[in-house]
Amino acid sequence: MANEDKVLEALLKEDRTFPPPAYFIEKALVKDTSLYEEAKKDREAFWAKQAENIDWFQKWDKVLDTSNAPFFKWFVNGKLNVSYNCIDRHLNTWRRTKAAIIWEGEPGDDRVLTYQDLYREVTRCANVLKELGVRRGDRVTIYLPMIPELPIAMLACARIGAPHSVVFGGFSAESLRDRINDCQAKLVITADGGWRRGGIVPLKKNCDDALAECPSVEKVLMVKRTGQDVNFVQGRDYWWHEMMARAPIGCEPEHMDAEDMLYILYTSGTTGKPKGVVHTTGGYLVGVSTTHRMIFDIKDDDIYWCTADIGWVTGHSYIVYGPLANGCTTVMYEGSPDWPERDRFWAIVEKYRVNILYTAPTAIRAFMKWGTEWPGRRDLSSLRLLGTVGEPINPEAWMWYYKYIGNERCPIVDTWWQTETGMILISPLPGVTTLKPGSATIPFPGVEAAVVDNTGKDVPLGSGGYLVLKSPWPAMLRTIYGDPDRYVAQYWSRFENMYFTGDGARWDEDGYFWIMGRVDDVINVSGHRLGTMEIESALVDHPAVAEAAVIGKAHEVKGQAVSAFVTLKEGFQGTPQLIEELKAHVVKKIGALARPEDIFFTAELPKTRSGKIMRRLLRDIAEGRVLGDTTTLADPSVVAQIKQQYESQES
Ligand code: PRX
């Protein structure tokens, strides 16, 4: 590289800005920048003040203990219970009868649980767990569809101090087995099946297959959801509804230490072995409740819907723990966005008059592909705020969301964070921050993020580099379950005294952060490091393109050449003229350096179950290698099809 400090070149320019609308500022919880200033002056005092919003059985002695860094401790010696904070404390207020969870099943059934109802169900479930032999400190694996029993089970675990490990219902028996064995779970909570696009996901069958090799598991608690025949092992398996009917209401919440483990959540690592990210109790609850309230501008009469699956961290922090700690009404939907029709999300917004919608760029790109007629047939006028998470959002997808879902009225909070961070760290505050499409904007008050070069030095504004966090934050992961060395090596060794996120980013002249994706998703064309994200955004900017994945393909001269996989919007044909047009479009948006060497049209892109594009597999295809690990793919057949088409086109 000509200039070693130049970690990533950022060439795409985005000049549109959107200040908060006056009507929004007027009622916003946060209207000015004083919180940022306050937190800058004294970060720990800022977090201590936020912690006052949580109910503690015993107050902490010290806000942050750095003596054993990077094993930080927050709210040292504080005692609390997360389920108490999410339920009991609302029962002494008018919120007792407020809807805590509004749930809609894929077949169209629905259920509303008030905070009082939630108390009944959670305390009963806690008693069931005890009856099945679960004690404080035991791990419980939860493998359920998006049904109310999932948050009920999580809260019941939190109540008795048993850390849960939720495994996303789309994972296979083998993935489930590895996750159960890693944390040595004693109990598994599952269901007979779950609904997905009208079909049944055989959860209990997967669970039985997994348990053939899970010696730590003593009992299985099974919810009846789909009603099909299942294998039932006497003495090991128990029906949820039978156990719950017998269980008494009321269960004293355990007094947990702020640093006791609340949950483990597995996330994929580069080596293939999943990492059990450990989150604890006090700091986590303070972090998620504060960010949820301020970033989503939560008022008591809001209906808030985060469309993630609770199997991911987004669901843990922003469907369950953040919203319920804030006494908010949180919507949960079981199924697919295109079932029975492609307007299901919009039908749900219309039906419940949703005010705040939090979803992912991958979903937005699918909606763009399906066309505006779907949201157009529903009344979306209740919406006042939109959010995104999970990937960089291409500016055109942002504009589409803004225009067709938000009707140019709703601010969009683009929230950057990770399973490991537990809480949102970079995001606008909707009543304060001027938005720029494609930028997650600036760090939340009390969060110290920066963009650094190879040596850990801040790069100048206007340049790109590695995204790091320079000081601890309350909801941070505490370790990797059973592997503290990996925790240190993975996050705290690349740069001294800094947490390395693994993401590339640029900060612009205004100090706004532009996340450019994982640093492994970088292409080196003739010594220039280009983020795949920028080229993808330039492609998605073209009216024919719904989605694009860009990879670097080995090239004799340039080192790497840009190779693009593109899906088109409905009604467009992948003609040779269009290929030329798209190449020219990228040159116009970014420059000749980024011009794709080849463009390949495909009906689908390979994605992980949480919707992230798997560029690694596309690289394998483009370079004619045997496909790498495909077990984390949502639909492994997609990649096989692309490979076949690609190879037949090449020959
Ligand atoms: O690369 C960043 C991307 O998703 C990664 C974290 O993924 P995960 O642990 O699955 O958690 C997703 C939900 C919090 C990050 O390292 N990412 C997440 N949000 C954004 C993002 N990239 C750009 N913009 C975002 N808003």
mmCIF file with all atom_site columns, N, CA and C and ligand atoms in Angstrom, residues 313-314 389-392 414-419 503 515 518 612, ligand 1:
data_model
loop_
_atom_site.group_PDB
_atom_site.id
_atom_site.type_symbol
_atom_site.label_atom_id
_atom_site.label_alt_id
_atom_site.label_comp_id
_atom_site.label_asym_id
_atom_site.label_entity_id
_atom_site.label_seq_id
_atom_site.pdbx_PDB_ins_code
_atom_site.Cartn_x
_atom_site.Cartn_y
_atom_site.Cartn_z
_atom_site.occupancy
_atom_site.B_iso_or_equiv
_atom_site.pdbx_formal_charge
_atom_site.auth_seq_id
_atom_site.auth_comp_id
_atom_site.auth_asym_id
_atom_site.auth_atom_id
_atom_site.pdbx_PDB_model_num
ATOM   1  N N   . VAL A 1 313 ? -29.342 -11.037 19.335 1.00 0.00 ? 313 VAL A N   1
ATOM   2  C CA  . VAL A 1 313 ? -29.176 -10.072 20.427 1.00 0.00 ? 313 VAL A CA  1
ATOM   3  C C   . VAL A 1 313 ? -30.181 -8.923  20.312 1.00 0.00 ? 313 VAL A C   1
ATOM   4  N N   . THR A 1 314 ? -30.534 -8.556  19.093 1.00 0.00 ? 314 THR A N   1
ATOM   5  C CA  . THR A 1 314 ? -31.487 -7.453  18.918 1.00 0.00 ? 314 THR A CA  1
ATOM   6  C C   . THR A 1 314 ? -32.793 -7.770  19.639 1.00 0.00 ? 314 THR A C   1
ATOM   7  N N   . VAL A 1 389 ? -30.914 -1.840  11.951 1.00 0.00 ? 389 VAL A N   1
ATOM   8  C CA  . VAL A 1 389 ? -29.754 -2.457  12.606 1.00 0.00 ? 389 VAL A CA  1
ATOM   9  C C   . VAL A 1 389 ? -29.312 -3.700  11.845 1.00 0.00 ? 389 VAL A C   1
ATOM   10 N N   . GLY A 1 390 ? -28.033 -4.020  11.965 1.00 0.00 ? 390 GLY A N   1
ATOM   11 C CA  . GLY A 1 390 ? -27.556 -5.323  11.495 1.00 0.00 ? 390 GLY A CA  1
ATOM   12 C C   . GLY A 1 390 ? -26.521 -5.250  10.408 1.00 0.00 ? 390 GLY A C   1
ATOM   13 N N   . GLU A 1 391 ? -26.604 -4.234  9.571  1.00 0.00 ? 391 GLU A N   1
ATOM   14 C CA  . GLU A 1 391 ? -25.681 -4.079  8.454  1.00 0.00 ? 391 GLU A CA  1
ATOM   15 C C   . GLU A 1 391 ? -25.645 -2.601  8.121  1.00 0.00 ? 391 GLU A C   1
ATOM   16 N N   . PRO A 1 392 ? -24.630 -2.205  7.380  1.00 0.00 ? 392 PRO A N   1
ATOM   17 C CA  . PRO A 1 392 ? -24.703 -0.850  6.858  1.00 0.00 ? 392 PRO A CA  1
ATOM   18 C C   . PRO A 1 392 ? -25.927 -0.749  5.954  1.00 0.00 ? 392 PRO A C   1
ATOM   19 N N   . ASP A 1 414 ? -30.388 4.856   12.589 1.00 0.00 ? 414 ASP A N   1
ATOM   20 C CA  . ASP A 1 414 ? -29.531 3.775   12.103 1.00 0.00 ? 414 ASP A CA  1
ATOM   21 C C   . ASP A 1 414 ? -28.606 3.443   13.268 1.00 0.00 ? 414 ASP A C   1
ATOM   22 N N   . THR A 1 415 ? -28.806 2.266   13.864 1.00 0.00 ? 415 THR A N   1
ATOM   23 C CA  . THR A 1 415 ? -28.147 1.946   15.131 1.00 0.00 ? 415 THR A CA  1
ATOM   24 C C   . THR A 1 415 ? -27.036 0.936   14.914 1.00 0.00 ? 415 THR A C   1
ATOM   25 N N   . TRP A 1 416 ? -25.820 1.316   15.245 1.00 0.00 ? 416 TRP A N   1
ATOM   26 C CA  . TRP A 1 416 ? -24.697 0.362   15.144 1.00 0.00 ? 416 TRP A CA  1
ATOM   27 C C   . TRP A 1 416 ? -24.406 -0.258  16.491 1.00 0.00 ? 416 TRP A C   1
ATOM   28 N N   . TRP A 1 417 ? -24.312 -1.572  16.508 1.00 0.00 ? 417 TRP A N   1
ATOM   29 C CA  . TRP A 1 417 ? -23.873 -2.294  17.700 1.00 0.00 ? 417 TRP A CA  1
ATOM   30 C C   . TRP A 1 417 ? -23.615 -3.737  17.331 1.00 0.00 ? 417 TRP A C   1
ATOM   31 N N   . GLN A 1 418 ? -23.340 -4.581  18.305 1.00 0.00 ? 418 GLN A N   1
ATOM   32 C CA  . GLN A 1 418 ? -22.977 -5.986  18.072 1.00 0.00 ? 418 GLN A CA  1
ATOM   33 C C   . GLN A 1 418 ? -23.521 -6.860  19.195 1.00 0.00 ? 418 GLN A C   1
ATOM   34 N N   . THR A 1 419 ? -23.553 -8.174  18.936 1.00 0.00 ? 419 THR A N   1
ATOM   35 C CA  . THR A 1 419 ? -23.912 -9.123  19.995 1.00 0.00 ? 419 THR A CA  1
ATOM   36 C C   . THR A 1 419 ? -23.043 -8.829  21.224 1.00 0.00 ? 419 THR A C   1
ATOM   37 N N   . ASP A 1 503 ? -14.882 -4.076  12.726 1.00 0.00 ? 503 ASP A N   1
ATOM   38 C CA  . ASP A 1 503 ? -15.498 -3.325  11.628 1.00 0.00 ? 503 ASP A CA  1
ATOM   39 C C   . ASP A 1 503 ? -14.554 -2.246  11.103 1.00 0.00 ? 503 ASP A C   1
ATOM   40 N N   . ILE A 1 515 ? -20.090 3.174   8.840  1.00 0.00 ? 515 ILE A N   1
ATOM   41 C CA  . ILE A 1 515 ? -19.594 1.817   9.040  1.00 0.00 ? 515 ILE A CA  1
ATOM   42 C C   . ILE A 1 515 ? -19.444 1.158   7.673  1.00 0.00 ? 515 ILE A C   1
ATOM   43 N N   . ARG A 1 518 ? -17.427 -5.504  8.020  1.00 0.00 ? 518 ARG A N   1
ATOM   44 C CA  . ARG A 1 518 ? -16.327 -6.218  8.651  1.00 0.00 ? 518 ARG A CA  1
ATOM   45 C C   . ARG A 1 518 ? -15.037 -5.947  7.890  1.00 0.00 ? 518 ARG A C   1
ATOM   46 N N   . LYS A 1 612 ? -27.408 -11.502 7.051  1.00 0.00 ? 612 LYS A N   1
ATOM   47 C CA  . LYS A 1 612 ? -26.180 -10.876 6.554  1.00 0.00 ? 612 LYS A CA  1
ATOM   48 C C   . LYS A 1 612 ? -25.669 -11.634 5.331  1.00 0.00 ? 612 LYS A C   1
HETATM 49 O O1  . PRX B 2 .   ? -20.559 -5.237  11.079 1.00 0.00 ? 1   PRX B O1  1
HETATM 50 C C1  . PRX B 2 .   ? -21.442 -4.634  12.000 1.00 0.00 ? 1   PRX B C1  1
HETATM 51 C C2  . PRX B 2 .   ? -22.859 -4.958  11.604 1.00 0.00 ? 1   PRX B C2  1
HETATM 52 O O2  . PRX B 2 .   ? -23.206 -6.133  12.304 1.00 0.00 ? 1   PRX B O2  1
HETATM 53 C C3  . PRX B 2 .   ? -22.134 -6.542  13.159 1.00 0.00 ? 1   PRX B C3  1
HETATM 54 C C4  . PRX B 2 .   ? -22.670 -7.122  14.434 1.00 0.00 ? 1   PRX B C4  1
HETATM 55 O O3  . PRX B 2 .   ? -23.464 -8.222  14.138 1.00 0.00 ? 1   PRX B O3  1
HETATM 56 P P1  . PRX B 2 .   ? -24.259 -9.000  15.261 1.00 0.00 ? 1   PRX B P1  1
HETATM 57 O O4  . PRX B 2 .   ? -23.354 -9.327  16.385 1.00 0.00 ? 1   PRX B O4  1
HETATM 58 O O5  . PRX B 2 .   ? -24.960 -10.117 14.576 1.00 0.00 ? 1   PRX B O5  1
HETATM 59 O O6  . PRX B 2 .   ? -25.318 -7.990  15.820 1.00 0.00 ? 1   PRX B O6  1
HETATM 60 C C5  . PRX B 2 .   ? -26.287 -7.452  14.967 1.00 0.00 ? 1   PRX B C5  1
HETATM 61 C C6  . PRX B 2 .   ? -27.285 -6.662  15.758 1.00 0.00 ? 1   PRX B C6  1
HETATM 62 C C7  . PRX B 2 .   ? -26.724 -5.722  16.731 1.00 0.00 ? 1   PRX B C7  1
HETATM 63 C C8  . PRX B 2 .   ? -21.328 -5.290  13.362 1.00 0.00 ? 1   PRX B C8  1
HETATM 64 O O7  . PRX B 2 .   ? -20.010 -5.584  13.743 1.00 0.00 ? 1   PRX B O7  1
HETATM 65 N N1  . PRX B 2 .   ? -23.795 -3.875  11.970 1.00 0.00 ? 1   PRX B N1  1
HETATM 66 C C9  . PRX B 2 .   ? -24.705 -3.879  12.951 1.00 0.00 ? 1   PRX B C9  1
HETATM 67 N N2  . PRX B 2 .   ? -25.428 -2.735  12.938 1.00 0.00 ? 1   PRX B N2  1
HETATM 68 C C10 . PRX B 2 .   ? -24.948 -1.980  11.949 1.00 0.00 ? 1   PRX B C10 1
HETATM 69 C C11 . PRX B 2 .   ? -23.898 -2.697  11.335 1.00 0.00 ? 1   PRX B C11 1
HETATM 70 N N3  . PRX B 2 .   ? -23.201 -2.175  10.320 1.00 0.00 ? 1   PRX B N3  1
HETATM 71 C C12 . PRX B 2 .   ? -23.526 -0.950  9.895  1.00 0.00 ? 1   PRX B C12 1
HETATM 72 N N4  . PRX B 2 .   ? -24.519 -0.207  10.414 1.00 0.00 ? 1   PRX B N4  1
HETATM 73 C C13 . PRX B 2 .   ? -25.263 -0.684  11.442 1.00 0.00 ? 1   PRX B C13 1
HETATM 74 N N5  . PRX B 2 .   ? -26.253 0.058   11.926 1.00 0.00 ? 1   PRX B N5  1
#
